[in-house]
mmCIF file of C-alpha atoms and ligand atoms in Angstrom:
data_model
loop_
_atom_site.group_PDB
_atom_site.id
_atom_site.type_symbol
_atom_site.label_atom_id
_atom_site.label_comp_id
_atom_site.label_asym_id
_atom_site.label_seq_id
_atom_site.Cartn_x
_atom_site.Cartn_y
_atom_site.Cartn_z
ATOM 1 C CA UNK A 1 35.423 -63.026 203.486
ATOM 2 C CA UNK A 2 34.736 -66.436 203.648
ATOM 3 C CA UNK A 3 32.726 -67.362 207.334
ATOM 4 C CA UNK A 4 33.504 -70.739 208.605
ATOM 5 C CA UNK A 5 31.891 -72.517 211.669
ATOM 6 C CA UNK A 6 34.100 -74.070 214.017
ATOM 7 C CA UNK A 7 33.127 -76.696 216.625
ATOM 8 C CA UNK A 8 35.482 -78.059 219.354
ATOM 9 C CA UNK A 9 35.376 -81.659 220.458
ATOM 10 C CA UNK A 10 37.373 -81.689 223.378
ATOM 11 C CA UNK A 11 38.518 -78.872 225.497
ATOM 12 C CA UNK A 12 42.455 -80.517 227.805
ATOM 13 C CA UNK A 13 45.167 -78.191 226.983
ATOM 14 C CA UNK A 14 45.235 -78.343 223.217
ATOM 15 C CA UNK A 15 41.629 -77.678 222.710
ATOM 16 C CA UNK A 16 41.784 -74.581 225.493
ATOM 17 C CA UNK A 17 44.942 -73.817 223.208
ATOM 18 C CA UNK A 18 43.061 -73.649 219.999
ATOM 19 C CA UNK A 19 39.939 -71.695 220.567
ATOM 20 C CA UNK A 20 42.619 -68.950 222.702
ATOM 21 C CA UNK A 21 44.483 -68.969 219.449
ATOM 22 C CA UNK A 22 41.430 -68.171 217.590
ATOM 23 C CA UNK A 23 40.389 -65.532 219.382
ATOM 24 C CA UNK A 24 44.397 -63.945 219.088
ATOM 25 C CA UNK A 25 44.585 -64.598 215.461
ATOM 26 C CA UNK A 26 41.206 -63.564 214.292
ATOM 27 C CA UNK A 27 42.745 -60.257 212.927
ATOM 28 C CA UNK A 28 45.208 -61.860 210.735
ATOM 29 C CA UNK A 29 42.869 -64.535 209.615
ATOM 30 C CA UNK A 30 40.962 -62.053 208.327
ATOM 31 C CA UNK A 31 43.876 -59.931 207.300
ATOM 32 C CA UNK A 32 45.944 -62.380 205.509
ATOM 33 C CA UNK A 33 43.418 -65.144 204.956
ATOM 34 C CA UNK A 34 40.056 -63.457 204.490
ATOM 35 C CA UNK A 35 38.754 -66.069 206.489
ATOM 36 C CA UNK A 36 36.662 -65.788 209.325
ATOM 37 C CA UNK A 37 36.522 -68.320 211.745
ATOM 38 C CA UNK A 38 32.840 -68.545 213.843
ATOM 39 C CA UNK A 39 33.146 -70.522 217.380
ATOM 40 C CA UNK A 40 29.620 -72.979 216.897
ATOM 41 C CA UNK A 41 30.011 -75.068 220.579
ATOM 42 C CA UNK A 42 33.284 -76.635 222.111
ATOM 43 C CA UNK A 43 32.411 -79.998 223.391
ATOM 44 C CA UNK A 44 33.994 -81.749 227.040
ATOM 45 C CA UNK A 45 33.001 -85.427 227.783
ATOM 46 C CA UNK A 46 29.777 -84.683 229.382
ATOM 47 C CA UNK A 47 29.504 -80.477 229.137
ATOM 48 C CA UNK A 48 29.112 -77.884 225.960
ATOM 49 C CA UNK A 49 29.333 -74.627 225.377
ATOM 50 C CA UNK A 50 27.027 -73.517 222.623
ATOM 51 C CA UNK A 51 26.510 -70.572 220.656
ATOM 52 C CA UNK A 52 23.231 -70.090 219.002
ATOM 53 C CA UNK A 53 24.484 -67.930 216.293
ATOM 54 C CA UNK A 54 28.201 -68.737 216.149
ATOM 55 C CA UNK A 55 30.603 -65.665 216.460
ATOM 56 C CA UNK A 56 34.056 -65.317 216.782
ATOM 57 C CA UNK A 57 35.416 -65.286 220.072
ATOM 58 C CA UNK A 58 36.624 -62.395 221.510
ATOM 59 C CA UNK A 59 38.168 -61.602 224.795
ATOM 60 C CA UNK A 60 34.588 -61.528 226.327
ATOM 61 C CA UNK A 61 33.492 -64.945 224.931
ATOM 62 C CA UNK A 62 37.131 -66.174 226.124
ATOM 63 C CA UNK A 63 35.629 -65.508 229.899
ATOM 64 C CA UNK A 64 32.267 -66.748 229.232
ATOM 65 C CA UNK A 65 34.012 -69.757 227.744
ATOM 66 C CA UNK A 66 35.550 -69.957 231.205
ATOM 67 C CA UNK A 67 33.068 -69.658 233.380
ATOM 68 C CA UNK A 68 31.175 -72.964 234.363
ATOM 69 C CA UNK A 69 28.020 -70.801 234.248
ATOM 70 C CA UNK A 70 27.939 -71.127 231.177
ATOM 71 C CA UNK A 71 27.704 -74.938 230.064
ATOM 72 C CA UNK A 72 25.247 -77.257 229.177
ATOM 73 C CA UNK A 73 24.320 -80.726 229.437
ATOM 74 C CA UNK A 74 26.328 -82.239 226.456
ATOM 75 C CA UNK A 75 24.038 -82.167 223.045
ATOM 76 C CA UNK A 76 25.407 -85.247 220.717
ATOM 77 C CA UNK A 77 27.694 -84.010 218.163
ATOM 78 C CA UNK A 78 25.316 -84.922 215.296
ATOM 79 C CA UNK A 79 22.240 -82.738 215.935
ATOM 80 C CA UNK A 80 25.088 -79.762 216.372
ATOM 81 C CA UNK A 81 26.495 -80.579 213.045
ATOM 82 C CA UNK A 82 22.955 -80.309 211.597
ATOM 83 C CA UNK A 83 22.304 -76.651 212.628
ATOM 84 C CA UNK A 84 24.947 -74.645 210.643
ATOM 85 C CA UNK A 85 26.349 -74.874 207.554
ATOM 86 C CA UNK A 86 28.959 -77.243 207.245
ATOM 87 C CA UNK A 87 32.403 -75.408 208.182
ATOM 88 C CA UNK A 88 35.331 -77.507 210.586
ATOM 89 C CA UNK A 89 35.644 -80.280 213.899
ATOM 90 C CA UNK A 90 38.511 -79.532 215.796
ATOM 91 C CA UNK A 91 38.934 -83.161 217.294
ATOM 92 C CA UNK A 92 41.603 -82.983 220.144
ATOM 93 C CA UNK A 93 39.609 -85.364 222.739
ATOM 94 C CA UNK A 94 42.230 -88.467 224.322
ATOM 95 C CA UNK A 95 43.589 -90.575 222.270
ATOM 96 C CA UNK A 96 43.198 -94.443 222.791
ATOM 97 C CA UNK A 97 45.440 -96.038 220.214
ATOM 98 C CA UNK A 98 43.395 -99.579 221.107
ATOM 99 C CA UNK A 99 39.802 -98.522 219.953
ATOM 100 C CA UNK A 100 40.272 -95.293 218.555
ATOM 101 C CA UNK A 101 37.185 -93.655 220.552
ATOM 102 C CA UNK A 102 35.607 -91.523 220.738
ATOM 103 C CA UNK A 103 37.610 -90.099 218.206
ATOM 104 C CA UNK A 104 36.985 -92.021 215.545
ATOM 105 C CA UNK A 105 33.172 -91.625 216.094
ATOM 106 C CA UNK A 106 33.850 -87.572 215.663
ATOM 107 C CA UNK A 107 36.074 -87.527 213.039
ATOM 108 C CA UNK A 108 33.310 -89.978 211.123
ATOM 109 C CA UNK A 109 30.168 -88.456 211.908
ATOM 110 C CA UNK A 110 31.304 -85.148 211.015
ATOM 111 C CA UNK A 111 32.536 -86.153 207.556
ATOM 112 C CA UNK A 112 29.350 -88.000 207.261
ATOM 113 C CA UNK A 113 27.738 -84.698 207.721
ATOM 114 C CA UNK A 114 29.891 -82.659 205.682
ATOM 115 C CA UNK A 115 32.553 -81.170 207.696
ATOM 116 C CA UNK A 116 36.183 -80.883 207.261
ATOM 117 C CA UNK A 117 37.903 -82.649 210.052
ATOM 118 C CA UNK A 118 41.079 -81.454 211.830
ATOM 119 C CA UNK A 119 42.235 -83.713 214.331
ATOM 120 C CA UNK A 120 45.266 -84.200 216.892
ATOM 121 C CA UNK A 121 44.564 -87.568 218.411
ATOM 122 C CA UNK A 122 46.542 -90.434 217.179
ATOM 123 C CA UNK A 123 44.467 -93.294 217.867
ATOM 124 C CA UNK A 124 41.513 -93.264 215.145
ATOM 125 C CA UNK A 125 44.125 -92.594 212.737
ATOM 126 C CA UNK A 126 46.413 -95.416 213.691
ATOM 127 C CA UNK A 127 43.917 -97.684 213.650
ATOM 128 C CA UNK A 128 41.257 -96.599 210.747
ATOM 129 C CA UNK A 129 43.799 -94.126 208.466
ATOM 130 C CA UNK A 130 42.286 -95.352 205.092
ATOM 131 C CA UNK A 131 38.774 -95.817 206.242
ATOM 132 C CA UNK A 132 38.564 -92.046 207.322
ATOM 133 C CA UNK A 133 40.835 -90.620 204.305
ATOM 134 C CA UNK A 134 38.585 -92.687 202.032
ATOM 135 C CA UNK A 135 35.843 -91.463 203.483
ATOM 136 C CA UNK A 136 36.721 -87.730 203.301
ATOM 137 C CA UNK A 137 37.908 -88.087 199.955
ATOM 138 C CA UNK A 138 34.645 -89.351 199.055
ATOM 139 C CA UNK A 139 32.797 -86.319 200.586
ATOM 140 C CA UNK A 140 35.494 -84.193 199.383
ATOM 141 C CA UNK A 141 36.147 -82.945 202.287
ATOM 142 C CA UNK A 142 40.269 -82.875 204.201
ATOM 143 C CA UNK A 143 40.897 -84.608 207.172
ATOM 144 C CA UNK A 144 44.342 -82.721 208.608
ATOM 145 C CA UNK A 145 46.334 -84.269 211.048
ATOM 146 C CA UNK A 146 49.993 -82.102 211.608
ATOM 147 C CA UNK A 147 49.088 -82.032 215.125
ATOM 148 C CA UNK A 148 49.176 -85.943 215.186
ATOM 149 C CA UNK A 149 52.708 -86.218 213.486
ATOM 150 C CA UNK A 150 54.595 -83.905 215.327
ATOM 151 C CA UNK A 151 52.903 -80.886 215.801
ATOM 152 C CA UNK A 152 54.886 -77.750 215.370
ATOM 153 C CA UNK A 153 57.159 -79.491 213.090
ATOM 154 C CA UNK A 154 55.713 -79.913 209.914
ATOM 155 C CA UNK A 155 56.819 -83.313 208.470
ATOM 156 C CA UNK A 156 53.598 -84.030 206.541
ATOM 157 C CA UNK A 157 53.370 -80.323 204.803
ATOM 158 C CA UNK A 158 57.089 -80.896 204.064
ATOM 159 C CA UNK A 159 56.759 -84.233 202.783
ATOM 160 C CA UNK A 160 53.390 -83.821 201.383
ATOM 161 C CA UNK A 161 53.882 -80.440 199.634
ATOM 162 C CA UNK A 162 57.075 -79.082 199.294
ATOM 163 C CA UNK A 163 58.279 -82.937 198.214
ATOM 164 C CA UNK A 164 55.274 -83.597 195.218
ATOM 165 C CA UNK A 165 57.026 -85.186 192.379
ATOM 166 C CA UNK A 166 59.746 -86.507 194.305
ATOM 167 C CA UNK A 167 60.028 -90.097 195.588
ATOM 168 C CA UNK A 168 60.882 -90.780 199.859
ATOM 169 C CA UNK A 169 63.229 -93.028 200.028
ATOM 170 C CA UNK A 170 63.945 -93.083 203.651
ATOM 171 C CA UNK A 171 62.741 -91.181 206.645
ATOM 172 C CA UNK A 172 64.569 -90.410 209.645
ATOM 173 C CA UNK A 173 63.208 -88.358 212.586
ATOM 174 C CA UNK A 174 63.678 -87.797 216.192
ATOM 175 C CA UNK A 175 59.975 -86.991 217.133
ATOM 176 C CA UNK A 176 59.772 -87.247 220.579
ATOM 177 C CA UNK A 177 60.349 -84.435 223.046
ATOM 178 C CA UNK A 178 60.183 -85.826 226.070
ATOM 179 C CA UNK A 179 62.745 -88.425 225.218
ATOM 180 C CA UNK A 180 64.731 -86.121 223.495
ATOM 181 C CA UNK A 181 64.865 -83.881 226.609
ATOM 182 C CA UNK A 182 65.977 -86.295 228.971
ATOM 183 C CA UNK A 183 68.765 -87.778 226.346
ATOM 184 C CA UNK A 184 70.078 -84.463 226.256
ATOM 185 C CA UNK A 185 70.089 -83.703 230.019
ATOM 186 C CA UNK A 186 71.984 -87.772 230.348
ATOM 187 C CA UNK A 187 74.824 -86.034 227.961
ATOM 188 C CA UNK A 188 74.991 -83.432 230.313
ATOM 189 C CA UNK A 189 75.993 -85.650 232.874
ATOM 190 C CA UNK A 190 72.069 -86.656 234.871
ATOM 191 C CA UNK A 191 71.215 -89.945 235.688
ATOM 192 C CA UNK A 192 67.975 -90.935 233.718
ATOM 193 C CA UNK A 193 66.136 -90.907 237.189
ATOM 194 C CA UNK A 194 67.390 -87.030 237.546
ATOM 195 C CA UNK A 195 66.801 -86.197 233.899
ATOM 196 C CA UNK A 196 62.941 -87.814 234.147
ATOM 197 C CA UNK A 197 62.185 -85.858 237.335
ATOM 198 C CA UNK A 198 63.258 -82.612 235.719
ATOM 199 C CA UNK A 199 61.565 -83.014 232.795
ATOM 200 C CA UNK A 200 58.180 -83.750 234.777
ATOM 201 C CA UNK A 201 58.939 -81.557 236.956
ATOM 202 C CA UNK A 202 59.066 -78.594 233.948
ATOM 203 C CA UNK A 203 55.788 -80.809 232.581
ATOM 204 C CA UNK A 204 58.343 -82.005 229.445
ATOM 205 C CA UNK A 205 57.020 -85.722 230.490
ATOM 206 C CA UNK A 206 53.799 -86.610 232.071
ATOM 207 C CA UNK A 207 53.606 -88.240 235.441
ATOM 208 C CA UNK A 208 53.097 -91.519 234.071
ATOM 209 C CA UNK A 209 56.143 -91.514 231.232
ATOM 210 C CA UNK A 210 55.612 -95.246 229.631
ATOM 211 C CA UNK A 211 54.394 -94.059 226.719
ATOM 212 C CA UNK A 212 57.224 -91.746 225.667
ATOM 213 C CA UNK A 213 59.814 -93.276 226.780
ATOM 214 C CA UNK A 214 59.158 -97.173 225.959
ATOM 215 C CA UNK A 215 58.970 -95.292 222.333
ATOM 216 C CA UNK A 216 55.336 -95.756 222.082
ATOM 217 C CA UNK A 217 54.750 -92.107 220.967
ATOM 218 C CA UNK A 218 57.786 -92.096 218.495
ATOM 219 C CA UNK A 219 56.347 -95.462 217.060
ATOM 220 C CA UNK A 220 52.735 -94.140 216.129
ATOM 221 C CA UNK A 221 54.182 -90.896 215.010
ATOM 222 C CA UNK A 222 56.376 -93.080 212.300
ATOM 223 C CA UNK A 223 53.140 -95.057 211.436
ATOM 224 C CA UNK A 224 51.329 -92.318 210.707
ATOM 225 C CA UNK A 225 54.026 -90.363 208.263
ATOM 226 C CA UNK A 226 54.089 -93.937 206.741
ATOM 227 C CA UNK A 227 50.278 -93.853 206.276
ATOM 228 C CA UNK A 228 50.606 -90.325 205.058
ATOM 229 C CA UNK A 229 54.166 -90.170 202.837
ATOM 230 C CA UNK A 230 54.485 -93.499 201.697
ATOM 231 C CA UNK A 231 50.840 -94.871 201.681
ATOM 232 C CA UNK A 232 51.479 -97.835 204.131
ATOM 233 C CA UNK A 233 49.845 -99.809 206.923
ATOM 234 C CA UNK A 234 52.395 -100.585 209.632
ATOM 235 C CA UNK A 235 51.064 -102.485 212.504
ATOM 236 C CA UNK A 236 52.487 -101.335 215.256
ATOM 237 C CA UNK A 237 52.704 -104.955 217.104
ATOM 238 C CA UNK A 238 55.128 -105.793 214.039
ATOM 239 C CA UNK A 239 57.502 -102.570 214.515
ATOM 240 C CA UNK A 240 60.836 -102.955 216.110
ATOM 241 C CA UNK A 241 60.483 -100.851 219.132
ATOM 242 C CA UNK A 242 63.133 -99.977 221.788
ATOM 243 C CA UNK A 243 62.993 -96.378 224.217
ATOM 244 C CA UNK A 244 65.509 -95.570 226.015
ATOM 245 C CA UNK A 245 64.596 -96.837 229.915
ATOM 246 C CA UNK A 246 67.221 -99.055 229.435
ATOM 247 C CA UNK A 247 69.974 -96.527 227.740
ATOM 248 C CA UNK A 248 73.106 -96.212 230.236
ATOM 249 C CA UNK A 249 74.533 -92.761 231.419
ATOM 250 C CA UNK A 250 77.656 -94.434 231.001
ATOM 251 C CA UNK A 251 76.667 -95.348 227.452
ATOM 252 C CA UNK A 252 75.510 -91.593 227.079
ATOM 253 C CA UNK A 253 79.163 -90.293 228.758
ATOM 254 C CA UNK A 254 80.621 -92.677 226.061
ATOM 255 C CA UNK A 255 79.147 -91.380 223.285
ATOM 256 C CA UNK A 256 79.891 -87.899 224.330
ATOM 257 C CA UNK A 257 83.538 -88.514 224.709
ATOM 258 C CA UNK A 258 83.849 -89.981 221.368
ATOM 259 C CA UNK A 259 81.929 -86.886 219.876
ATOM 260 C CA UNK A 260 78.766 -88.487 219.405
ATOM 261 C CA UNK A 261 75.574 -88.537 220.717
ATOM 262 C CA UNK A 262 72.763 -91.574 221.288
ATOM 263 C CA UNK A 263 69.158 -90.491 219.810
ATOM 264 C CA UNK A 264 66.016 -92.119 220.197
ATOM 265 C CA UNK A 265 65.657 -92.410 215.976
ATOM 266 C CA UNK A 266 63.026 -93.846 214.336
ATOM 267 C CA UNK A 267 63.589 -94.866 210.332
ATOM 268 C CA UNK A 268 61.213 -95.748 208.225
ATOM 269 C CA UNK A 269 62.908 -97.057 204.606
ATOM 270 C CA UNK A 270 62.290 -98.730 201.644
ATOM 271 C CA UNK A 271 64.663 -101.167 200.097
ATOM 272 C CA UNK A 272 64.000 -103.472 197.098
ATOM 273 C CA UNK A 273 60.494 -102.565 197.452
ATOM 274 C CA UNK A 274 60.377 -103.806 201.085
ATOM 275 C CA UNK A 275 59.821 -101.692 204.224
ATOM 276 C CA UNK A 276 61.485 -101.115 207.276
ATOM 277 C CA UNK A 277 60.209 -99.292 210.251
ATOM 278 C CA UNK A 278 62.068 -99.181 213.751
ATOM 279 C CA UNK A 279 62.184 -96.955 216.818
ATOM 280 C CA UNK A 280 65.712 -97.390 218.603
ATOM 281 C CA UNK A 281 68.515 -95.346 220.339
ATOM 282 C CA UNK A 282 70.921 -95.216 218.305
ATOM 283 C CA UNK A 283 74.777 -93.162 218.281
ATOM 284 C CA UNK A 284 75.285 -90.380 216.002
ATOM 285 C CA UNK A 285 78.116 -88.245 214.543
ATOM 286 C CA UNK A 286 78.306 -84.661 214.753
ATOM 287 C CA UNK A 287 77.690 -85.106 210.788
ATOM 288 C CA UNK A 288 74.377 -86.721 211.180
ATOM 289 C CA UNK A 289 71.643 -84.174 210.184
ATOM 290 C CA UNK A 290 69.695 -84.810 213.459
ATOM 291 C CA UNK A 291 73.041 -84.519 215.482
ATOM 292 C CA UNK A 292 72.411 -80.797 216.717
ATOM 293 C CA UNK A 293 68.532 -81.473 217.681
ATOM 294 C CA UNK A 294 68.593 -81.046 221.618
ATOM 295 C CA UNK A 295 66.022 -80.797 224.400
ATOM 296 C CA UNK A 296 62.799 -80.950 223.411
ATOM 297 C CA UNK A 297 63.491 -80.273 219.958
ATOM 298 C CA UNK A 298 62.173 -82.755 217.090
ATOM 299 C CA UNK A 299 64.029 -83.245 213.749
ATOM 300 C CA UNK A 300 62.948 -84.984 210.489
ATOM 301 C CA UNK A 301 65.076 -85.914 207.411
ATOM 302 C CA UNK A 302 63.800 -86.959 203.967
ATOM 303 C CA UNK A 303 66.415 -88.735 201.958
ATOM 304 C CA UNK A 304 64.544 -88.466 198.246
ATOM 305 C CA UNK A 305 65.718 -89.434 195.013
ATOM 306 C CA UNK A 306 65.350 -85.792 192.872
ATOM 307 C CA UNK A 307 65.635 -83.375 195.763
ATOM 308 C CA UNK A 308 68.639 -84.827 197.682
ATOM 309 C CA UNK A 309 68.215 -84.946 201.625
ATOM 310 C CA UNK A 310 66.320 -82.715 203.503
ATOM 311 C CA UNK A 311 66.423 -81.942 207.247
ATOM 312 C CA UNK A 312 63.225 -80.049 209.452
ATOM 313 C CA UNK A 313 64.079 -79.133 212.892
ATOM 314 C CA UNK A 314 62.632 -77.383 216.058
ATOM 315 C CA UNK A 315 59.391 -76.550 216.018
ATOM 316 C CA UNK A 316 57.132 -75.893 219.743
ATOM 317 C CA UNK A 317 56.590 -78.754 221.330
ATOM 318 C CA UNK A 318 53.453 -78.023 223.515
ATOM 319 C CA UNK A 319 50.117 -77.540 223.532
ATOM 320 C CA UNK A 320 49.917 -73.894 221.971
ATOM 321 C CA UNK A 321 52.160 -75.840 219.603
ATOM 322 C CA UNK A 322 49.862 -78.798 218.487
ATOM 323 C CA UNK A 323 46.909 -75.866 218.556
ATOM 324 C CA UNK A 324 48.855 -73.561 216.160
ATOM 325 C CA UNK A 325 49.639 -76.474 213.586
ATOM 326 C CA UNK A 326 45.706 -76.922 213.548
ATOM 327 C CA UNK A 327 45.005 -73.873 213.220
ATOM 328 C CA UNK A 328 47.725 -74.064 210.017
ATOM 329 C CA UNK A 329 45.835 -77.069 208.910
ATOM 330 C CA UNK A 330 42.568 -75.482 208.701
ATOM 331 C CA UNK A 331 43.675 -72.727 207.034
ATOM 332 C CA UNK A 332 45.487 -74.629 204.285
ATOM 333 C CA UNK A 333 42.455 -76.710 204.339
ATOM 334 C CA UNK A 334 40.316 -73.059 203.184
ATOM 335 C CA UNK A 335 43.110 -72.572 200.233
ATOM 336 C CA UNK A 336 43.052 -75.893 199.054
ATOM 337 C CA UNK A 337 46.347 -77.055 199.999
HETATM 338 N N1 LIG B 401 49.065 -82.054 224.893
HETATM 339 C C1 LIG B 401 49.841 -81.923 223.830
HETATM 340 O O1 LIG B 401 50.826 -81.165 223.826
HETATM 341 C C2 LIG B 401 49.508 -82.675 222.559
HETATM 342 C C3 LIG B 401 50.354 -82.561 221.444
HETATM 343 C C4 LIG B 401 50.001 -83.225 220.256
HETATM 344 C C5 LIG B 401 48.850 -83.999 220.207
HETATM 345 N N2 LIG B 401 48.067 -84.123 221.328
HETATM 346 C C6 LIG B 401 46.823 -84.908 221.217
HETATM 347 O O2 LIG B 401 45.750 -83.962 221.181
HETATM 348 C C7 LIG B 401 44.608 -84.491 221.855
HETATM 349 C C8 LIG B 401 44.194 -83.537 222.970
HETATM 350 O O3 LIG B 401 45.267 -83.378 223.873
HETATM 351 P P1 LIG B 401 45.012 -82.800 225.337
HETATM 352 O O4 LIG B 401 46.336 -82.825 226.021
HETATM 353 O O5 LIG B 401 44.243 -81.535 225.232
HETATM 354 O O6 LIG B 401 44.060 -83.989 225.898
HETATM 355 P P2 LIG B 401 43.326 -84.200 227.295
HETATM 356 O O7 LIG B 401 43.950 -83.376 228.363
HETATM 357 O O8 LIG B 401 43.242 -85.673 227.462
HETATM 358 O O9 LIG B 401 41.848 -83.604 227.052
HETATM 359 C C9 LIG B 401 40.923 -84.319 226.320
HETATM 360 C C10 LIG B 401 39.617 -83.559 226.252
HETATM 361 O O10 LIG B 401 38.696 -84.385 225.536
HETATM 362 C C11 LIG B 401 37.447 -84.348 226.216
HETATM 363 N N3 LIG B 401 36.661 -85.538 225.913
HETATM 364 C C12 LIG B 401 36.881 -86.816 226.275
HETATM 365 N N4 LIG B 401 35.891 -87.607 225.808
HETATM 366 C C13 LIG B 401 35.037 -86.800 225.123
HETATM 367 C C14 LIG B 401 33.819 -87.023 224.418
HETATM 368 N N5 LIG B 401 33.290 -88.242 224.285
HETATM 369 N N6 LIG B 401 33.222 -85.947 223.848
HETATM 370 C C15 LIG B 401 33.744 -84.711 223.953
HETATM 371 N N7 LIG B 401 34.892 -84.441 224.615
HETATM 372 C C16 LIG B 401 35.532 -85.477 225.198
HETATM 373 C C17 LIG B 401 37.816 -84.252 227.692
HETATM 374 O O11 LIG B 401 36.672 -83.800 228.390
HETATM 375 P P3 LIG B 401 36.701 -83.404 229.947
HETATM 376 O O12 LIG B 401 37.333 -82.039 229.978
HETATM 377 O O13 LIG B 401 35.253 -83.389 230.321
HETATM 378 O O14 LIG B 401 37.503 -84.447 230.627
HETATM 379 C C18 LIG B 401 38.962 -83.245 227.609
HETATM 380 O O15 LIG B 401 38.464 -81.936 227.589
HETATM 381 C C19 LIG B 401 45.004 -85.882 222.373
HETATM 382 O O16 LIG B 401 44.543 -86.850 221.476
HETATM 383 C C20 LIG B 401 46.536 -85.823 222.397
HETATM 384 O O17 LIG B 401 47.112 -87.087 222.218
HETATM 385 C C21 LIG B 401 48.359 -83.472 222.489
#
C-alpha cells in the first residue's frame, strides 16, 4: 500500500468535490489501486485546515472539514510542503488567464519542493505551459491537467495515451457545456435570452456568461490540447474567436429544417506544416461525428493518420466531474501513466 499525502489549494465547488470524493473512494483506492490517499491541509484564500498527522478522511473528518471551528489562519503553502513527505497539490483555486495567480505560484512551489501537481485552473497553464512541464520534468515529477481540458471527457488521456505512435492531424471538439446547452435548447425552438436564463437558472451558465459564451472557455480549452497533443504555443490574442451571442434562432430553426445543426466547434489543424486554430459556430450534418452531442454534453474528434478518426463524447460536466478526472489523474500519476 503505497501512502500518499494530499494537500488542497483551494476549497469552491471542485475542491469541496475532490476531498468528498476522497473520502467515497478511499475503499476502492485501496482496493483496486493499493493506494492510500492521506488528507495533509486544504487551503482557502486566507483559512486552512490542517492535519498534523495526515489521515484519510472519513465521514467524521468530512464534518470537521465543515465546521468553521476548525480553521486556521492560512500557513504559506511552502512550510506545509516541508513537513511530510512529498506526495500531491490538488490546485483548483480561480483561474486568471491574465497573470496566472496564484496558481502558478502553487503549481511552482510545489514542484520546487517535490510534489506532483494536479491542477484544474486554466490560467498558469495558458500562460506558463512549458515553463511548468519543464520544470516537472526536470524534478520528475507529473503535472496533470484533465480537469483543465474538459474535465470528465478525457481528450488528453485519449490523445496522449491511447493515440502514442500515431500522428494528430486535426482536432475537432465541442468543449463547452454551457454553450452547448443553450444551442441545443435554440433548436428546440428558445430564444437565446430564454435558453441563457434556463441554463443559469439550472447553474449550466454562471451569472455573468461572457466567458462561455464569447468562446473564451472553448478557446483556452483548444490552447491547451494544442500545448498538450501537438506541442504548440497558441496565443490566444491571435486565435480566431467567435461564440455564439450573436447566432440567430432563426439561423438555428434553419439549420434544423435542413437537418442540420449549428455547433460552437473549435478546430485545431495542421496543414503543410502550418497551424490553424479557431473557435466558431459552425452548421453540421447529421453525419458529422459531433452531430448527436446535445445539452451539456462535450465531444472531441481526432482525425490521425494510422488510427483513422476517432470521436469521445459525454462525459459530466460539473464540479464532481472536474474532481473525479483529478482524482483519475492522480491515480494514473501513482502507475506511471
Ligand atoms: N466549477 C467547475 O465545474 C470547474 C470545471 C473545470 C475546471 N474548473 C476550474 O477549477 C478551479 C476551481 O473551480 P471552483 O469552481 O471550485 O473555483 P472557485 O469557486 O473560484 O473557488 C476557488 C477557491 O480557491 C480559493 N483560493 C483563492 N485564492 C487562494 C489562495 N491564494 N490560496 C488558497 N486558496 C485560494 C478560494 O478561497 P475562498 O474559499 O477563501 O474564497 C476558493 O476556495 C478553477 O480554476 C476553475 O476554472 C472548474
Amino acid at each position: 500500500m503505497r501512502s500518499i499525502p494530499v494537500i488542497v489549494v483551494g476549497f469552491g465547488p471542485v475542491g469541496r468535490a475532490f476531498v468528498r470524493l476522497m473520502t467515497e473512494k478511499s475503499n476502492d483506492l485501496r482496493e483496486k489501486y493499493q493506494l492510500e490517499l492521506k488528507l495533509k491541509a486544504i487551503l482557502r484564500s486566507t483559512s486552512a485546515y490542517v492535519i498534523s498527522e495526515p489521515e484519510s478522511p472519513d465521514l467524521d473528518s468530512l464534518e470537521k472539514i465543515n465546521n468553521p471551528d476548525y480553521w486556521q489562519e492560512k500557513p504559506s503553502l511552502d512550510s506545509l510542503l516541508d513537513q511530510t513527505p512529498p506526495g500531491a497539490v490538488i490546485e483548483v483555486t480561480s483561474s486568471d488567464l491574465k497573470t496566472g495567480e496564484p496558481g502558478f505560484d502553487h503549481i511552482r512551489t510545489s514542484l520546487e519542493k517535490g510534489w506532483h501537481v494536479v491542477t484544474a485552473n486554466k490560467g498558469p497553464l495558458l500562460l506558463y505551459f512549458s515553463e511548468l512541464m519543464r520544470l516537472a520534468s526536470s524534478k520528475n515529477l507529473k503535472l496533470k491537467f484533465s480537469g483543465a481540458t474538459a474535465a470528465a471527457l478525457p481528450a488528453l488521456d485519449v490523445g496522449q495515451i491511447c493515440l502514442a505512435g500515431s500522428r494528430i492531424l486535426k482536432i475537432e471538439g465541442i468543449l463547452n457545456g454551457t454553450t452547448n446547452y443553450i444551442l441545443t435548447r435554440m433548436a428546440e425552438g428558445l430564444s437565446y435570452d430564454e435558453a441563457l436564463g434556463e441554463a443559469q437558472q439550472k447553474g449550466i451558465a454562471e451569472r455573468n456568461p461572457a466567458y462561455d459564451v464569447e468562446g473564451m472557455d472553448t478557446a483556452v480549452k483548444l490552447a491547451l490540447l494544442a500545448a498538450a497533443l501537438f506541442d504548440l504555443k497558441i496565443n490566444i490574442k491571435e486565435m480566431e474567436i467567435t461564440g455564439i451571442t450573436a447566432v440567430s434562432q432563426e439561423e438555428v430553426v434553419q439549420a434544423v429544417s435542413q437537418g442540420k445543426k449549428i455547433k460552437l466547434l473549435a478546430t485545431l489543424s495542421l496543414e503543410n506544416e502550418s497551424v490553424k486554430a479557431r473557435v466558431r459556430p459552425e452548421m453540421i450534418a447529421s453525419d458529422h461525428p459531433l452531430f448527436w452531442v446535445d445539452g451539456s454534453n462535450k465531444g472531441l474528434s481526432f482525425f490521425t493518420d494510422t488510427m483513422g478518426e476517432l470521436t469521445i463524447t459525454g462525459g459530466k460536466s460539473d464540479p464532481r466531474g472536474a474532481a473525479a478526472a483529478m482524482l483519475k489523474d492522480l491515480i494514473n500519476i501513482y502507475r506511471s501513466f
